[in-house]
mmCIF file of C-alpha atoms in Angstrom:
data_model
loop_
_atom_site.group_PDB
_atom_site.id
_atom_site.type_symbol
_atom_site.label_atom_id
_atom_site.label_comp_id
_atom_site.label_asym_id
_atom_site.label_seq_id
_atom_site.Cartn_x
_atom_site.Cartn_y
_atom_site.Cartn_z
ATOM 1 C CA MET Q 1 -0.036 0.007 0.088
ATOM 2 C CA PRO Q 2 1.640 3.467 -0.850
ATOM 3 C CA VAL Q 3 2.665 5.314 2.267
ATOM 4 C CA THR Q 4 4.739 8.430 3.206
ATOM 5 C CA CYS Q 5 7.739 7.370 5.424
ATOM 6 C CA LYS Q 6 8.038 10.077 8.005
ATOM 7 C CA LEU Q 7 11.643 9.383 8.277
ATOM 8 C CA LEU Q 8 12.484 9.950 4.471
ATOM 9 C CA SER Q 9 9.707 12.579 4.164
ATOM 10 C CA ARG Q 10 8.809 10.971 0.761
ATOM 11 C CA PRO Q 11 6.213 8.262 -0.429
ATOM 12 C CA VAL Q 12 7.680 4.878 -0.550
ATOM 13 C CA ALA Q 13 6.265 1.401 -1.439
ATOM 14 C CA LEU Q 14 5.763 -0.406 1.949
ATOM 15 C CA GLY Q 15 7.389 -3.754 1.662
ATOM 16 C CA GLN Q 16 8.947 -6.415 3.891
ATOM 17 C CA LEU Q 17 11.897 -3.983 4.913
ATOM 18 C CA CYS Q 18 9.657 -1.159 5.835
ATOM 19 C CA GLN Q 19 7.568 -3.608 8.279
ATOM 20 C CA ARG Q 20 10.921 -5.067 9.635
ATOM 21 C CA THR Q 21 12.471 -1.875 10.350
ATOM 22 C CA CYS Q 22 10.233 1.006 10.940
ATOM 23 C CA GLY Q 23 6.743 -0.699 11.254
ATOM 24 C CA TYR Q 24 3.488 0.336 9.377
ATOM 25 C CA LEU Q 25 1.410 1.948 12.114
ATOM 26 C CA THR Q 26 4.491 3.652 14.010
ATOM 27 C CA CYS Q 27 6.401 5.193 11.115
ATOM 28 C CA ALA Q 28 4.049 5.368 8.018
ATOM 29 C CA GLN Q 29 0.818 6.969 7.201
ATOM 30 C CA GLN Q 30 -1.191 6.498 4.043
ATOM 31 C CA ALA Q 31 -0.734 8.628 1.166
ATOM 32 C CA GLN Q 32 -1.738 8.643 -2.530
ATOM 33 C CA GLY Q 33 0.710 8.792 -5.369
ATOM 34 C CA PRO Q 34 1.726 6.981 -8.490
ATOM 35 C CA VAL Q 35 3.294 3.623 -8.069
ATOM 36 C CA ALA Q 36 6.219 4.763 -10.202
ATOM 37 C CA ALA Q 37 7.064 7.212 -7.794
ATOM 38 C CA LEU Q 38 7.110 4.971 -4.789
ATOM 39 C CA ARG Q 39 10.812 3.820 -4.884
ATOM 40 C CA ILE Q 40 13.200 3.576 -1.974
ATOM 41 C CA SER Q 41 16.496 2.276 -2.018
ATOM 42 C CA ARG Q 42 17.830 -0.382 0.441
ATOM 43 C CA ARG Q 43 20.405 1.991 1.733
ATOM 44 C CA GLU Q 44 18.181 4.837 2.195
ATOM 45 C CA CYS Q 45 15.958 2.537 4.680
ATOM 46 C CA LEU Q 46 18.835 1.177 6.665
ATOM 47 C CA PHE Q 47 20.197 4.623 6.732
ATOM 48 C CA ALA Q 48 16.548 5.445 8.596
ATOM 49 C CA PHE Q 49 16.350 2.557 10.748
ATOM 50 C CA PRO Q 50 18.129 3.847 13.887
ATOM 51 C CA ALA Q 51 15.934 6.880 13.822
ATOM 52 C CA ALA Q 52 12.925 4.588 13.371
ATOM 53 C CA ALA Q 53 13.914 2.885 16.586
ATOM 54 C CA THR Q 54 14.250 5.988 18.599
ATOM 55 C CA LEU Q 55 10.828 7.151 17.089
ATOM 56 C CA LYS Q 56 9.189 3.940 18.019
ATOM 57 C CA HIS Q 57 10.710 4.023 21.724
ATOM 58 C CA ASN Q 58 9.498 7.620 22.173
ATOM 59 C CA THR Q 59 6.308 7.553 20.783
ATOM 60 C CA ALA Q 60 4.667 6.248 24.023
ATOM 61 C CA THR Q 61 6.917 8.225 26.458
ATOM 62 C CA ARG Q 62 6.994 11.757 24.884
ATOM 63 C CA PRO Q 63 5.576 14.341 27.345
ATOM 64 C CA THR Q 64 2.823 16.633 26.576
ATOM 65 C CA ASN Q 65 5.062 19.676 25.743
ATOM 66 C CA PRO Q 66 7.160 18.487 23.025
ATOM 67 C CA LYS Q 67 9.804 21.276 23.286
ATOM 68 C CA ALA Q 68 10.597 19.762 26.601
ATOM 69 C CA PHE Q 69 11.535 16.327 25.356
ATOM 70 C CA SER Q 70 15.006 15.359 24.808
ATOM 71 C CA THR Q 71 17.162 12.287 25.161
ATOM 72 C CA MET Q 72 20.859 11.692 26.180
ATOM 73 C CA ALA Q 73 22.384 8.650 24.889
ATOM 74 C CA THR Q 74 23.641 6.611 27.569
ATOM 75 C CA HIS Q 75 26.746 4.705 25.892
ATOM 76 C CA SER Q 76 29.808 5.150 27.690
ATOM 77 C CA GLN Q 77 32.942 6.523 25.502
ATOM 78 C CA GLU Q 78 34.267 2.978 25.636
ATOM 79 C CA ASP Q 79 31.245 1.598 24.064
ATOM 80 C CA MET Q 80 31.215 4.318 21.388
ATOM 81 C CA GLY Q 81 34.670 3.289 20.656
ATOM 82 C CA LYS Q 82 33.826 -0.139 19.896
ATOM 83 C CA PHE Q 83 30.907 0.770 17.791
ATOM 84 C CA SER Q 84 32.993 3.077 15.762
ATOM 85 C CA LEU Q 85 35.624 0.218 15.173
ATOM 86 C CA GLU Q 86 33.001 -1.923 14.051
ATOM 87 C CA VAL Q 87 32.105 0.240 10.918
ATOM 88 C CA VAL Q 88 35.802 0.878 10.105
ATOM 89 C CA PRO Q 89 36.627 -1.384 6.737
ATOM 90 C CA GLN Q 90 39.008 -4.216 7.418
ATOM 91 C CA LEU Q 91 42.246 -3.565 5.213
ATOM 92 C CA SER Q 92 42.799 -6.610 2.806
ATOM 93 C CA SER Q 93 44.929 -7.094 -0.512
ATOM 94 C CA GLU Q 94 41.387 -8.025 -2.162
ATOM 95 C CA LEU Q 95 40.112 -4.342 -1.785
ATOM 96 C CA SER Q 96 39.943 -2.220 -4.845
ATOM 97 C CA LYS Q 97 40.727 1.652 -5.179
ATOM 98 C CA GLY Q 98 37.934 3.564 -3.588
ATOM 99 C CA ALA Q 99 36.608 0.900 -1.588
ATOM 100 C CA SER Q 100 37.720 2.551 1.872
ATOM 101 C CA GLY Q 101 36.023 5.970 0.709
ATOM 102 C CA LYS Q 102 36.182 8.573 -2.112
ATOM 103 C CA VAL Q 103 35.828 12.089 -0.574
ATOM 104 C CA ALA Q 104 35.804 15.507 -2.194
ATOM 105 C CA THR Q 105 36.044 18.928 -0.568
ATOM 106 C CA ILE Q 106 34.920 22.317 -2.013
ATOM 107 C CA GLY Q 107 37.002 25.077 -0.732
ATOM 108 C CA GLY Q 108 40.199 27.069 -1.260
ATOM 109 C CA CYS Q 109 40.658 30.022 -2.647
ATOM 110 C CA ARG Q 110 43.329 32.865 -3.436
ATOM 111 C CA GLU Q 111 43.648 33.780 0.324
ATOM 112 C CA TYR Q 112 42.753 30.578 1.988
ATOM 113 C CA THR Q 113 44.643 27.389 0.951
ATOM 114 C CA GLY Q 114 45.643 25.831 4.137
ATOM 115 C CA ALA Q 115 41.904 24.855 5.209
ATOM 116 C CA PRO Q 116 41.154 22.631 2.203
ATOM 117 C CA TYR Q 117 44.552 21.070 2.388
ATOM 118 C CA PHE Q 118 44.305 20.115 6.009
ATOM 119 C CA ALA Q 119 40.610 18.611 5.481
ATOM 120 C CA SER Q 120 41.517 16.639 2.399
ATOM 121 C CA MET Q 121 44.741 15.563 3.584
ATOM 122 C CA THR Q 122 43.188 14.296 6.728
ATOM 123 C CA CYS Q 123 40.815 12.389 4.708
ATOM 124 C CA LEU Q 124 43.567 10.354 3.233
ATOM 125 C CA ARG Q 125 45.588 10.127 6.543
ATOM 126 C CA VAL Q 126 42.636 8.604 8.275
ATOM 127 C CA GLY Q 127 42.273 6.066 5.726
ATOM 128 C CA ALA Q 128 39.985 7.133 2.524
ATOM 129 C CA ASP Q 129 41.379 6.066 -0.776
ATOM 130 C CA LEU Q 130 40.759 9.130 -2.819
ATOM 131 C CA SER Q 131 40.832 12.829 -1.908
ATOM 132 C CA HIS Q 132 39.721 15.486 -4.352
ATOM 133 C CA VAL Q 133 39.729 19.366 -3.824
ATOM 134 C CA PHE Q 134 37.425 21.842 -6.186
ATOM 135 C CA CYS Q 135 39.045 25.411 -5.788
ATOM 136 C CA THR Q 136 39.590 28.608 -7.756
ATOM 137 C CA SER Q 137 42.281 28.782 -9.959
ATOM 138 C CA GLY Q 138 44.299 30.969 -7.675
ATOM 139 C CA ALA Q 139 44.368 28.283 -5.050
ATOM 140 C CA ALA Q 140 44.786 25.150 -7.066
ATOM 141 C CA THR Q 141 48.924 25.524 -7.905
ATOM 142 C CA VAL Q 142 49.471 26.102 -4.283
ATOM 143 C CA ILE Q 143 47.300 23.165 -3.001
ATOM 144 C CA LYS Q 144 48.778 20.840 -5.443
ATOM 145 C CA SER Q 145 52.122 21.866 -4.316
ATOM 146 C CA TYR Q 146 51.428 20.821 -0.739
ATOM 147 C CA SER Q 147 51.014 17.180 -1.652
ATOM 148 C CA PRO Q 148 50.695 15.181 -4.765
ATOM 149 C CA GLU Q 149 48.334 12.909 -3.360
ATOM 150 C CA LEU Q 150 45.481 15.303 -3.569
ATOM 151 C CA ILE Q 151 43.456 15.420 -6.873
ATOM 152 C CA VAL Q 152 42.957 19.344 -7.296
ATOM 153 C CA HIS Q 153 40.386 20.743 -9.800
ATOM 154 C CA PRO Q 154 40.567 24.504 -10.627
ATOM 155 C CA TYR Q 155 36.690 24.622 -11.297
ATOM 156 C CA LEU Q 156 35.370 27.593 -8.944
ATOM 157 C CA PRO Q 157 34.931 31.097 -10.574
ATOM 158 C CA ASP Q 158 36.777 33.980 -8.741
ATOM 159 C CA SER Q 159 35.500 37.343 -9.397
ATOM 160 C CA THR Q 160 39.146 38.875 -9.166
ATOM 161 C CA ASP Q 161 39.726 37.047 -12.588
ATOM 162 C CA TYR Q 162 37.035 38.850 -14.453
ATOM 163 C CA ASP Q 163 36.063 42.400 -15.116
ATOM 164 C CA ASP Q 164 33.863 44.328 -12.767
ATOM 165 C CA GLU Q 165 31.262 45.101 -15.524
ATOM 166 C CA LEU Q 166 31.096 41.493 -16.602
ATOM 167 C CA PRO Q 167 27.663 41.285 -18.799
ATOM 168 C CA GLU Q 168 25.008 38.995 -17.243
ATOM 169 C CA ASP Q 169 25.099 36.714 -19.900
ATOM 170 C CA LYS Q 170 28.780 36.153 -19.829
ATOM 171 C CA LYS Q 171 28.614 35.490 -16.073
ATOM 172 C CA GLN Q 172 25.611 33.122 -16.318
ATOM 173 C CA LYS Q 173 27.907 31.116 -18.933
ATOM 174 C CA ILE Q 174 30.538 31.110 -16.588
ATOM 175 C CA PHE Q 175 28.692 29.758 -13.730
ATOM 176 C CA ASP Q 176 27.097 27.086 -15.723
ATOM 177 C CA GLU Q 177 30.407 25.855 -16.930
ATOM 178 C CA SER Q 178 32.006 25.711 -13.350
ATOM 179 C CA LEU Q 179 28.997 23.901 -12.040
ATOM 180 C CA GLY Q 180 28.659 21.373 -15.118
ATOM 181 C CA ALA Q 181 32.473 20.631 -14.440
ATOM 182 C CA ILE Q 182 31.887 20.036 -10.696
ATOM 183 C CA LYS Q 183 29.001 18.223 -10.957
ATOM 184 C CA HIS Q 184 30.548 15.814 -13.367
ATOM 185 C CA TRP Q 185 32.810 14.576 -10.560
ATOM 186 C CA LEU Q 186 30.378 14.654 -7.594
ATOM 187 C CA GLU Q 187 28.441 11.674 -8.759
ATOM 188 C CA ARG Q 188 31.653 9.422 -7.785
ATOM 189 C CA PHE Q 189 32.152 10.377 -4.092
ATOM 190 C CA ASP Q 190 30.677 8.682 -0.953
ATOM 191 C CA THR Q 191 30.857 12.247 0.836
ATOM 192 C CA ILE Q 192 31.838 15.998 0.272
ATOM 193 C CA ILE Q 193 32.963 18.490 2.244
ATOM 194 C CA ILE Q 194 31.821 21.891 1.909
ATOM 195 C CA GLY Q 195 33.646 25.252 3.126
ATOM 196 C CA PRO Q 196 37.190 25.014 4.120
ATOM 197 C CA GLY Q 197 39.090 27.966 2.810
ATOM 198 C CA LEU Q 198 35.930 28.811 0.708
ATOM 199 C CA GLY Q 199 36.212 32.784 1.389
ATOM 200 C CA ARG Q 200 33.331 35.221 0.664
ATOM 201 C CA ASP Q 201 33.746 35.838 -3.050
ATOM 202 C CA GLU Q 202 30.029 36.114 -4.485
ATOM 203 C CA MET Q 203 30.857 34.034 -7.814
ATOM 204 C CA VAL Q 204 32.062 31.613 -5.726
ATOM 205 C CA HIS Q 205 29.202 31.360 -3.300
ATOM 206 C CA HIS Q 206 26.633 31.521 -6.195
ATOM 207 C CA VAL Q 207 28.274 28.092 -7.609
ATOM 208 C CA VAL Q 208 28.340 26.522 -4.322
ATOM 209 C CA ILE Q 209 24.946 27.017 -3.598
ATOM 210 C CA GLU Q 210 23.840 25.590 -6.849
ATOM 211 C CA ALA Q 211 26.342 22.587 -6.159
ATOM 212 C CA ILE Q 212 24.572 22.003 -2.681
ATOM 213 C CA LYS Q 213 20.913 22.217 -4.343
ATOM 214 C CA TRP Q 214 22.224 19.556 -6.692
ATOM 215 C CA MET Q 215 23.432 17.423 -3.878
ATOM 216 C CA ARG Q 216 20.406 17.740 -1.962
ATOM 217 C CA GLU Q 217 18.184 16.583 -5.181
ATOM 218 C CA ASN Q 218 20.611 13.742 -5.630
ATOM 219 C CA ASN Q 219 20.927 12.778 -2.077
ATOM 220 C CA LYS Q 220 24.736 12.993 -1.509
ATOM 221 C CA HIS Q 221 26.152 13.199 1.906
ATOM 222 C CA MET Q 222 27.758 16.595 2.874
ATOM 223 C CA VAL Q 223 29.921 17.695 5.533
ATOM 224 C CA LEU Q 224 29.486 21.631 6.121
ATOM 225 C CA ASP Q 225 32.045 23.659 8.040
ATOM 226 C CA ALA Q 226 33.541 27.267 8.059
ATOM 227 C CA ASP Q 227 32.422 29.365 5.041
ATOM 228 C CA GLY Q 228 30.092 26.457 4.125
ATOM 229 C CA LEU Q 229 28.323 27.051 7.085
ATOM 230 C CA TYR Q 230 28.141 30.971 6.532
ATOM 231 C CA ILE Q 231 26.585 30.286 3.320
ATOM 232 C CA VAL Q 232 24.016 27.788 4.834
ATOM 233 C CA THR Q 233 23.158 30.278 7.808
ATOM 234 C CA LYS Q 234 22.380 32.810 5.428
ATOM 235 C CA ASN Q 235 20.302 30.173 3.192
ATOM 236 C CA LEU Q 236 18.755 27.928 5.815
ATOM 237 C CA ASP Q 237 16.495 26.387 3.477
ATOM 238 C CA LEU Q 238 19.598 24.609 1.327
ATOM 239 C CA VAL Q 239 19.675 22.330 4.393
ATOM 240 C CA LYS Q 240 16.405 22.478 6.605
ATOM 241 C CA GLY Q 241 14.893 18.961 6.232
ATOM 242 C CA TYR Q 242 17.581 17.188 4.858
ATOM 243 C CA LYS Q 243 18.966 14.267 6.817
ATOM 244 C CA ASN Q 244 22.176 13.384 4.688
ATOM 245 C CA CYS Q 245 24.057 16.675 6.251
ATOM 246 C CA ILE Q 246 26.412 17.217 8.910
ATOM 247 C CA LEU Q 247 27.037 20.650 10.190
ATOM 248 C CA THR Q 248 30.186 21.238 12.213
ATOM 249 C CA PRO Q 249 29.992 24.810 13.578
ATOM 250 C CA ASN Q 250 32.864 26.351 16.062
ATOM 251 C CA LYS Q 251 31.611 28.640 18.947
ATOM 252 C CA ASN Q 252 30.920 31.757 16.897
ATOM 253 C CA GLU Q 253 29.437 29.914 13.984
ATOM 254 C CA PHE Q 254 27.023 28.164 16.368
ATOM 255 C CA ALA Q 255 26.322 31.553 17.815
ATOM 256 C CA ARG Q 256 25.224 32.848 14.154
ATOM 257 C CA LEU Q 257 23.010 29.827 13.445
ATOM 258 C CA ALA Q 258 21.235 30.082 16.734
ATOM 259 C CA LYS Q 259 20.429 33.900 15.935
ATOM 260 C CA GLN Q 260 19.251 32.999 12.605
ATOM 261 C CA LEU Q 261 17.045 30.229 14.173
ATOM 262 C CA ASP Q 262 15.839 32.633 16.701
ATOM 263 C CA VAL Q 263 17.175 30.161 19.347
ATOM 264 C CA ASP Q 264 17.891 32.102 22.659
ATOM 265 C CA LEU Q 265 21.245 30.689 23.902
ATOM 266 C CA GLU Q 266 21.010 32.331 27.444
ATOM 267 C CA ASP Q 267 20.317 30.179 30.673
ATOM 268 C CA LYS Q 268 20.254 27.272 28.590
ATOM 269 C CA SER Q 269 22.184 23.915 29.064
ATOM 270 C CA ARG Q 270 24.552 22.954 26.374
ATOM 271 C CA GLN Q 271 22.485 20.082 25.694
ATOM 272 C CA ASP Q 272 19.459 22.216 25.369
ATOM 273 C CA GLN Q 273 21.204 24.607 22.847
ATOM 274 C CA VAL Q 274 22.468 21.939 20.386
ATOM 275 C CA GLU Q 275 19.122 20.039 20.586
ATOM 276 C CA GLN Q 276 16.979 23.164 20.031
ATOM 277 C CA ILE Q 277 18.798 23.962 16.903
ATOM 278 C CA ALA Q 278 19.191 20.534 15.272
ATOM 279 C CA LYS Q 279 15.201 20.393 15.968
ATOM 280 C CA LYS Q 280 14.656 23.668 14.415
ATOM 281 C CA LEU Q 281 16.856 22.579 11.234
ATOM 282 C CA ASN Q 282 14.849 19.162 11.384
ATOM 283 C CA GLY Q 283 17.032 17.363 9.545
ATOM 284 C CA PRO Q 284 20.783 17.748 9.481
ATOM 285 C CA LEU Q 285 23.232 16.438 12.200
ATOM 286 C CA LEU Q 286 24.661 19.452 14.291
ATOM 287 C CA VAL Q 287 28.208 18.920 15.922
ATOM 288 C CA GLN Q 288 29.058 21.546 18.484
ATOM 289 C CA LYS Q 289 32.751 21.721 18.661
ATOM 290 C CA GLY Q 290 34.122 22.506 22.185
ATOM 291 C CA ALA Q 291 36.143 20.992 25.312
ATOM 292 C CA LYS Q 292 33.713 18.170 24.540
ATOM 293 C CA ASP Q 293 31.794 17.872 21.172
ATOM 294 C CA GLY Q 294 28.091 17.800 21.299
ATOM 295 C CA ILE Q 295 26.315 15.825 18.492
ATOM 296 C CA SER Q 296 22.700 15.864 18.100
ATOM 297 C CA ASP Q 297 19.898 15.102 15.605
ATOM 298 C CA GLY Q 298 17.421 17.010 17.665
ATOM 299 C CA ASN Q 299 15.926 13.598 19.318
ATOM 300 C CA GLN Q 300 18.806 12.696 20.843
ATOM 301 C CA THR Q 301 22.434 13.838 21.864
ATOM 302 C CA ILE Q 302 25.925 12.214 22.263
ATOM 303 C CA TYR Q 303 29.346 13.770 23.583
ATOM 304 C CA CYS Q 304 32.697 12.844 22.644
ATOM 305 C CA GLU Q 305 34.740 13.779 25.534
ATOM 306 C CA GLY Q 306 38.226 12.352 24.439
ATOM 307 C CA ASN Q 307 41.345 14.763 25.875
ATOM 308 C CA GLY Q 308 42.247 16.357 22.864
ATOM 309 C CA SER Q 309 44.987 19.247 23.080
ATOM 310 C CA LYS Q 310 45.144 22.335 25.383
ATOM 311 C CA ARG Q 311 46.401 24.324 22.106
ATOM 312 C CA ARG Q 312 43.578 25.472 19.630
ATOM 313 C CA ALA Q 313 45.712 26.072 16.557
ATOM 314 C CA GLY Q 314 44.222 27.320 13.365
ATOM 315 C CA GLY Q 315 43.327 24.097 11.012
ATOM 316 C CA GLN Q 316 42.327 21.763 13.990
ATOM 317 C CA GLY Q 317 38.660 22.185 13.090
ATOM 318 C CA ASP Q 318 39.545 21.308 9.134
ATOM 319 C CA VAL Q 319 41.224 18.239 10.512
ATOM 320 C CA MET Q 320 38.176 17.240 12.639
ATOM 321 C CA THR Q 321 36.096 17.735 9.139
ATOM 322 C CA GLY Q 322 38.020 15.610 7.317
ATOM 323 C CA ALA Q 323 37.995 12.904 9.832
ATOM 324 C CA ILE Q 324 34.159 13.078 10.150
ATOM 325 C CA ALA Q 325 33.823 12.899 6.302
ATOM 326 C CA THR Q 326 35.910 9.440 5.982
ATOM 327 C CA HIS Q 327 33.872 7.984 8.742
ATOM 328 C CA LEU Q 328 30.897 8.846 7.037
ATOM 329 C CA ALA Q 329 32.080 7.488 3.803
ATOM 330 C CA TRP Q 330 32.841 4.344 5.920
ATOM 331 C CA ILE Q 331 29.522 4.125 7.450
ATOM 332 C CA LEU Q 332 27.861 4.163 3.797
ATOM 333 C CA THR Q 333 29.938 1.254 2.945
ATOM 334 C CA TYR Q 334 29.073 -0.550 6.215
ATOM 335 C CA GLN Q 335 25.574 0.026 5.170
ATOM 336 C CA ASP Q 336 25.717 -1.724 1.934
ATOM 337 C CA ARG Q 337 27.077 -4.726 3.646
ATOM 338 C CA VAL Q 338 25.034 -5.384 6.832
ATOM 339 C CA GLN Q 339 22.282 -7.818 6.392
ATOM 340 C CA ASP Q 340 19.913 -6.645 9.166
ATOM 341 C CA PRO Q 341 19.316 -3.071 10.133
ATOM 342 C CA SER Q 342 18.921 -3.925 13.813
ATOM 343 C CA LYS Q 343 22.218 -4.867 14.022
ATOM 344 C CA PHE Q 344 23.727 -1.439 13.150
ATOM 345 C CA PRO Q 345 26.127 -0.667 16.004
ATOM 346 C CA GLY Q 346 24.447 0.635 19.323
ATOM 347 C CA GLY Q 347 21.334 1.590 17.374
ATOM 348 C CA LEU Q 348 22.358 4.966 16.992
ATOM 349 C CA PRO Q 349 21.621 7.131 13.877
ATOM 350 C CA PRO Q 350 24.808 6.315 11.298
ATOM 351 C CA LEU Q 351 25.605 10.169 10.854
ATOM 352 C CA MET Q 352 25.702 10.270 14.407
ATOM 353 C CA LEU Q 353 28.225 7.527 14.887
ATOM 354 C CA ALA Q 354 30.116 8.878 11.974
ATOM 355 C CA ALA Q 355 30.637 12.122 13.477
ATOM 356 C CA TRP Q 356 31.690 10.609 17.014
ATOM 357 C CA GLY Q 357 34.105 8.413 15.137
ATOM 358 C CA GLY Q 358 35.779 11.476 13.373
ATOM 359 C CA CYS Q 359 35.725 13.948 16.547
ATOM 360 C CA HIS Q 360 37.328 11.011 18.569
ATOM 361 C CA ILE Q 361 40.074 10.279 16.108
ATOM 362 C CA ALA Q 362 40.612 13.983 15.761
ATOM 363 C CA ARG Q 363 40.847 14.358 19.731
ATOM 364 C CA VAL Q 364 43.398 11.569 19.972
ATOM 365 C CA ALA Q 365 45.634 12.643 17.224
ATOM 366 C CA ALA Q 366 45.476 16.377 18.708
ATOM 367 C CA GLU Q 367 46.518 14.709 22.224
ATOM 368 C CA LEU Q 368 49.599 12.674 20.823
ATOM 369 C CA SER Q 369 50.649 15.915 18.895
ATOM 370 C CA PHE Q 370 50.143 18.142 22.079
ATOM 371 C CA ALA Q 371 52.238 15.732 24.209
ATOM 372 C CA ALA Q 372 55.077 16.153 21.317
ATOM 373 C CA HIS Q 373 54.787 19.858 20.511
ATOM 374 C CA LYS Q 374 53.272 21.346 23.723
ATOM 375 C CA ARG Q 375 52.681 25.289 22.918
ATOM 376 C CA SER Q 376 54.475 24.900 19.232
ATOM 377 C CA MET Q 377 51.916 22.428 18.212
ATOM 378 C CA VAL Q 378 50.065 23.241 14.691
ATOM 379 C CA ALA Q 379 47.515 21.829 12.598
ATOM 380 C CA GLY Q 380 50.007 19.627 10.573
ATOM 381 C CA ASP Q 381 51.346 18.260 13.737
ATOM 382 C CA VAL Q 382 47.984 17.016 14.383
ATOM 383 C CA ILE Q 383 47.612 15.441 10.949
ATOM 384 C CA ASP Q 384 51.364 13.727 11.384
ATOM 385 C CA LYS Q 385 49.765 11.908 14.725
ATOM 386 C CA LEU Q 386 46.774 10.678 12.550
ATOM 387 C CA GLY Q 387 48.637 7.316 11.621
ATOM 388 C CA GLU Q 388 49.581 6.843 15.320
ATOM 389 C CA ALA Q 389 46.127 7.672 16.696
ATOM 390 C CA ILE Q 390 44.422 5.178 14.248
ATOM 391 C CA ASP Q 391 46.780 2.384 15.107
ATOM 392 C CA LYS Q 392 45.851 2.940 18.546
ATOM 393 C CA LEU Q 393 42.153 2.928 18.192
ATOM 394 C CA TYR Q 394 41.641 0.947 14.944
ATOM 395 C CA GLY Q 395 44.889 -1.306 14.903
ATOM 396 C CA SER Q 396 42.944 -4.654 14.737
ATOM 397 C CA LYS Q 397 41.715 -3.675 11.509
ATOM 398 C CA THR Q 398 44.967 -3.308 9.637
#
């Protein structure tokens, strides 16, 4: 019977998988629509399952005032580490290139070349097989010079490369060519990072906004940070209601999001703050960076509480973003392998587990780096310690 899946927010064909995971009476309601449109992939259903379990559990216990309702996951940090380890792909000579993750970073301009490098290089150091960067032409050669391991595409237009009085028809042609070149590649990636070093150029932002729209239409998984957050804060409809998306704000970015969403941060606990913003976004997972990282989808909240470092060097947030994106790529591969969605580690929403894993590996690497460099530690030192951190946490999978 045609139904609307409350988790995916679109019509689906009710089948055995829906009944086993969500349950018809709890998570679906009758809807009309052509049978041809009622298609749902197995990956999408498996991805929705942990949220379905939460919804079923909360249906009977939700208090009268929904604004007062929130849940705090009770898993220990040790348990979370075990759950995270479970989704890490086992290294094997039988693997092909790309099997352990293909990640893209959209970011990098004439002024900011370090941030996209930190994010994309972290992806490789954590364990992704391929890492691409899409940036402006003024940043491409610089980023390529940092490492031959990165595949760099100079496809973002920069207004400083054109006349101030550029006719609208020529400007539109530039936009179309840029977006077309980027879209040609984006289909190939598991996850896409948006924002590190993107800058504030209007031509760049125009293309990135259109790229985000395309990614949403095609159900691509995104991790937004830095200038990517600046874009979506000013254009909230780009991500509102979209579940395949992780936002990773620092303190100032978090405050701007709160202001735009009319969330008063005064006299609220940290859990209330992160959950209220996540609830208003109604889809994206929110990672609030801090002394401990708060991770919430609006229904439940977990924390990553590793020691990390006492130093807060520029670029550490980009390292965390790259680590989260790689863990998300691994989660998607794990989803394709799993046979029974009820066996997903810890019963947690997949994006939440990916975010925790990325935060954790970044914290361990930062802790190791700070122990070696103390006050002189920089983001590159953290990247250099990722291998040691991975061996410490995931050594059994090598």
